[in-house]
Structure formats: structure tokens, C-alpha cells
Amino acid sequence: MDVPAHLADLTGVPVARLDHLGRRHAWTLHRAELTDGRDTFVKALIDGDASDVLTAEAAGLRWLAEGHPGLIPPVLAADPHMLVLPWQPPQSPTPAAAERFGRDLATLHAAVPGAFGASWDGYIATLPLSNTPSTGEWGGWYAEHRLAPYLSAAAPELGRDGVRLLDRVIDRIAELAGPPEPPARIHGDLWSGNIVWTAGHAVLIDPAAHGGHRETDLAMLALFGAPYLDRILAGYQEVTPLTSGWRHRIPLHQLHPLLVHVVLFGGSYRAMLLAAATSALAG
């Protein structure tokens, strides 16, 4: 793709400067200054790859922004080949910014959608996500749309015993899921790399947005570590206290991202996944 030409066509503004920031999965990343003075972040799909991943990402960003526009960057332009957002000048996180993020995240989650899932099917990295809406309990939806499909794909790396362990979690999902909660408006892939700390607050990028369980976002923050996580949680609990036993359910919510990592990156994540499954079963 001719990124400057496509960006100019999409925005209607010529490109004054384009910096290449590398490649991730099926797209290239860029910082672009437009001739109208706007500083932008550009994600461009590599030719030949799936053409609806950026459309789904744009839909997720817009949907999340309905719940908390200050936490989500506005979509400046998007089509199946390119996504354009405002450039967010990065800063180092602080305890105060972390607490603010926790409060903002709780506010986003409280913008309750009508169902688990979403009106569009999404992606996590390059893997498709079924967002089939459901007004039933979260546990059954999670097992059907977040565990079972990726368990099948991860089975060659997990082996028979590993698959049986995950099957036990699926069989007991109603018991393990905890007290019923309404759907929350969640980011869905909230590891620390998808948080941009800027101007004293956090901005979220690269969502796998859907109506899900609010503990999922918090468990993802804990999975690979987030700066000042204790302050994020403190700020969150100021706005919406978490349900009793939430810490014991963290491994259950981490099963989906760990399955995704096994599918994408292979058996190096097998031990983490099986340890999380064992912890989830132990409650």
C-alpha cells in the first residue's frame, strides 16, 4: 500500500511527514503529520490480509467512546485498509494517573450494554472473535465464545491432558463464574501495551471491545503486569466496588488471553495456561 497516498485520500488532507514505527501482526504502524497541522497515528493493513480487522477495531473504539469519550481516542478516519487516530504524546505513568485510570475504567464498564457480545464480530490480534450477542449468563457465553473455539485451535500444543483440564473448566463454568453481573462495556484486550499514558491520564487503544465481564479487563491488566496496578484497582473500587471473591476468579478470566497466546505463539505459553486453569478450578 502507498500509505501517504491512501492516508491523503482517506482524510482529504495531504501528508506533510510520515514516520514508520514498525510492523505488528498484519499491519504497519506510522506517525503522520498532515498539512492541516494534525499529528496522527496510522495503522495500515498489509496488502493481502483480512480486510475487516480495522473496521472492527474502529467500531470497537467508537462503541467504547460512547461509554467514556475521555478514555478512548476519537477515530479520525477509517476504512478496511487504514485506521487513523490522533497522536498521543506518551508520558511516564504516575500513581495519580493510575488512580484516575481506575476511576475512568469503572465508569466505562458501568455504561452497560444490552447484552454480552456485540453487534459486530471482532478480532484479538489477527484471530477472529465471535461476538454473538446473548442476554443469558456470562459464564456460558464466555465458555462458548472465548474458551471453546481457541481450545480447539490450541489443542495440538496442549496435548490430551491439557485439553481435558480446560474441558473441566468449561464443564464447571456456571459454578466458577461467580455471582451474576450485568454486561460491562469492556476493552477486551487490556494488557499494558494497549494503554498510552499521556498528559496525566490514560488512553486505550487496540481494543477487542464487547459486552463482557468487568473482571476480564482487570484480570488482563494483572496477567502481564501494569504500572501502579494497586493504584488502578484502588481508583476502580472508589467508583464501583468489586464483587467478593474477584481475586480468586482472576485465573478464569486469564484463560482466554492465554489460549490466544498459545494459538499465536505456540507452546511457550502452555505452562502459564495450565497453571491458570488449575487455579481457576481451585477457586
XYZ file of C-alpha atoms in Angstrom:
283
model
C 0.000 0.000 0.000
C 1.094 3.553 -0.724
C 0.453 4.758 2.834
C 0.822 8.536 2.257
C -1.434 8.460 -0.793
C -4.098 6.365 0.901
C -3.959 8.499 4.041
C -4.407 11.660 1.966
C -7.361 10.111 0.119
C -8.965 8.941 3.345
C -8.590 12.222 5.260
C -8.807 14.615 2.347
C -5.590 16.275 3.560
C -2.070 15.864 2.116
C 0.641 14.304 4.261
C 3.477 16.595 5.332
C 5.573 13.947 7.084
C 5.366 10.208 7.636
C 7.439 8.240 10.156
C 7.445 4.444 10.119
C 7.050 2.871 13.565
C 7.353 -0.777 12.605
C 5.076 -3.698 11.952
C 2.791 -5.696 14.216
C 0.769 -8.737 13.183
C -0.868 -7.882 9.828
C -0.389 -4.126 9.816
C 2.239 -1.413 9.715
C 2.311 1.488 12.177
C 3.075 5.112 11.394
C 3.112 8.620 12.796
C 1.884 11.129 10.239
C 1.719 14.906 10.286
C -0.947 16.288 7.956
C -0.650 19.632 6.219
C -3.521 20.998 8.316
C -1.294 20.566 11.390
C -2.850 17.423 12.812
C -0.470 14.843 14.281
C -1.865 11.346 13.739
C -1.267 7.674 14.424
C -1.889 5.424 11.431
C -2.400 1.687 11.271
C -2.276 0.339 7.710
C -3.273 -3.188 6.774
C -0.670 -5.096 4.831
C -1.943 -5.990 1.372
C -3.483 -9.433 1.121
C -4.522 -9.802 4.759
C -8.048 -9.922 6.201
C -9.847 -6.721 5.271
C -12.300 -6.306 8.160
C -9.930 -6.256 11.164
C -9.507 -2.465 11.109
C -13.210 -1.948 10.506
C -13.912 -3.987 13.628
C -11.330 -2.026 15.604
C -12.873 1.283 14.547
C -16.321 0.027 15.538
C -14.988 -1.027 18.929
C -13.302 2.322 19.575
C -16.448 4.260 18.680
C -18.580 1.994 20.854
C -16.231 2.330 23.830
C -16.165 6.103 23.394
C -19.923 6.141 23.942
C -19.177 4.936 27.458
C -16.262 7.258 28.243
C -15.036 9.566 25.453
C -12.118 10.849 27.513
C -10.621 7.376 27.800
C -10.822 6.465 24.104
C -9.178 8.327 21.204
C -11.585 9.543 18.521
C -11.479 7.776 15.181
C -10.392 10.457 12.711
C -10.830 8.211 9.677
C -11.158 4.531 8.915
C -11.775 2.123 6.082
C -10.962 -1.569 5.592
C -7.320 -0.726 4.868
C -6.440 2.016 7.346
C -7.254 3.414 10.785
C -6.319 6.986 11.738
C -6.287 8.269 15.337
C -4.868 11.393 16.985
C -1.243 11.010 18.024
C -0.979 10.651 21.810
C 2.331 12.056 23.126
C 3.474 9.403 25.626
C 4.442 10.260 29.182
C 5.531 8.149 32.126
C 2.660 6.880 34.267
C 2.225 8.240 37.782
C 0.266 6.973 40.797
C -2.225 9.813 40.324
C -2.713 8.970 36.655
C -3.163 5.290 37.558
C -5.865 6.112 40.091
C -7.609 8.310 37.547
C -7.446 5.486 35.031
C -9.029 3.115 37.536
C -11.921 5.518 38.057
C -12.289 6.081 34.317
C -12.279 2.331 33.641
C -15.003 1.773 36.227
C -17.081 4.499 34.560
C -16.596 2.869 31.159
C -17.640 -0.524 32.498
C -20.751 0.989 34.065
C -22.050 2.128 30.657
C -23.938 -1.149 30.469
C -24.678 -2.572 27.003
C -27.788 -4.621 26.388
C -26.096 -7.993 26.101
C -22.863 -9.912 26.267
C -21.114 -9.765 22.892
C -21.539 -7.040 20.306
C -23.308 -6.180 17.078
C -20.123 -6.853 15.093
C -17.644 -9.718 15.140
C -14.200 -8.671 16.276
C -10.566 -9.685 16.383
C -7.894 -10.146 19.000
C -4.619 -9.604 17.163
C -5.317 -11.452 13.898
C -7.639 -14.065 15.399
C -11.389 -13.674 14.839
C -13.654 -13.207 17.841
C -17.267 -14.309 17.816
C -19.340 -11.582 19.466
C -22.711 -13.296 19.086
C -24.969 -11.366 21.491
C -26.542 -13.126 24.462
C -28.752 -11.972 27.319
C -28.016 -15.131 29.302
C -25.353 -15.610 31.976
C -21.788 -14.532 31.276
C -20.221 -17.901 32.120
C -21.966 -19.794 29.345
C -21.205 -17.028 26.833
C -17.531 -16.977 27.854
C -17.199 -20.744 27.549
C -18.871 -20.848 24.135
C -17.288 -17.793 22.501
C -13.967 -17.255 24.295
C -12.769 -20.657 25.504
C -14.053 -23.460 23.288
C -13.013 -22.041 19.872
C -9.456 -21.307 20.970
C -9.142 -24.543 22.894
C -9.693 -26.411 19.638
C -7.015 -24.346 17.922
C -4.568 -24.732 20.829
C -5.124 -28.490 21.259
C -2.001 -29.592 19.322
C 0.177 -27.609 21.729
C -1.734 -28.591 24.871
C -1.926 -32.331 24.393
C -4.700 -34.614 25.630
C -4.199 -33.859 29.341
C -4.139 -30.115 28.756
C -7.332 -30.209 26.734
C -9.025 -32.306 29.429
C -8.051 -29.741 32.068
C -9.606 -26.898 30.081
C -12.667 -29.026 29.378
C -13.131 -29.376 33.153
C -13.197 -25.595 33.447
C -15.811 -25.359 30.693
C -17.920 -28.057 32.328
C -17.884 -26.160 35.651
C -18.182 -22.658 34.208
C -21.506 -21.829 35.860
C -20.027 -22.629 39.258
C -16.702 -20.887 38.646
C -18.047 -17.665 37.083
C -19.124 -16.116 40.383
C -22.237 -14.088 41.159
C -24.228 -12.932 38.124
C -23.340 -9.470 36.854
C -24.801 -7.407 34.022
C -22.723 -6.979 30.869
C -19.997 -4.339 31.110
C -18.584 -2.257 28.258
C -15.077 -3.732 28.226
C -11.895 -3.184 26.216
C -11.331 -6.925 25.906
C -7.532 -6.917 25.362
C -6.394 -4.657 28.178
C -2.734 -5.507 28.620
C -0.371 -2.674 29.494
C 0.817 -2.275 25.893
C -2.672 -1.091 24.948
C -2.561 1.761 27.460
C -0.992 5.043 26.356
C -0.097 7.224 29.328
C -0.347 10.824 28.174
C -0.910 14.264 29.724
C -1.673 12.891 33.181
C -4.199 10.285 32.121
C -4.547 7.039 30.195
C -5.886 6.463 26.693
C -6.845 2.981 25.489
C -6.019 1.623 22.047
C -6.274 -1.680 20.136
C -9.485 -2.972 21.726
C -11.265 -6.264 21.287
C -14.335 -4.446 22.564
C -17.560 -6.183 23.521
C -20.096 -6.549 26.279
C -18.315 -8.774 28.761
C -17.495 -9.220 32.430
C -15.738 -6.256 34.036
C -13.327 -8.572 35.862
C -11.932 -9.599 32.452
C -10.267 -6.230 31.877
C -8.799 -6.205 35.387
C -7.501 -9.761 35.021
C -5.826 -8.831 31.746
C -4.086 -5.888 33.433
C -2.724 -8.325 36.003
C -1.659 -11.006 33.514
C 1.471 -9.333 32.156
C 1.708 -6.526 34.689
C 0.573 -2.899 34.564
C 2.322 0.068 36.198
C 0.825 1.023 39.564
C -1.763 -1.751 39.322
C -2.580 -1.353 43.012
C -3.464 2.313 42.395
C -5.540 1.416 39.337
C -7.530 -1.041 41.443
C -7.920 1.471 44.265
C -9.318 4.059 41.880
C -11.637 1.470 40.339
C -13.031 0.409 43.699
C -13.751 4.045 44.618
C -16.317 4.141 41.821
C -17.621 0.563 41.647
C -16.539 -1.943 44.308
C -15.752 -5.385 43.004
C -17.772 -8.436 43.996
C -16.477 -10.665 46.773
C -14.086 -13.335 45.526
C -12.965 -11.421 42.452
C -9.272 -12.090 43.102
C -9.892 -15.846 43.060
C -11.551 -15.513 39.654
C -8.607 -13.753 38.008
C -7.170 -17.016 36.554
C -10.539 -17.863 34.992
C -10.599 -14.547 33.124
C -6.983 -15.017 32.045
C -7.706 -18.287 30.265
C -8.884 -16.648 27.058
C -5.851 -14.389 26.505
C -3.537 -17.271 27.390
C -5.292 -19.539 24.897
C -4.853 -16.792 22.308
C -1.138 -16.644 23.100
C -0.797 -20.410 22.692
C -2.539 -20.227 19.314
C -0.449 -17.272 18.119
C 2.937 -18.037 19.660
C 2.988 -21.742 20.451
C 3.766 -23.937 23.422
C 5.861 -21.414 25.360
C 2.600 -20.242 26.972
C 1.326 -23.767 27.720
C 2.567 -23.854 31.317
C 1.019 -20.465 32.139
C -2.295 -21.539 30.651
C -2.434 -24.846 32.508
C -1.431 -23.170 35.777
C -4.250 -20.653 35.327
C -6.730 -23.442 34.580
C -5.648 -25.331 37.699
C -6.037 -22.173 39.799
C -9.444 -21.452 38.277
C -10.662 -24.928 39.213
C -9.324 -24.496 42.749
C -11.345 -21.300 43.104
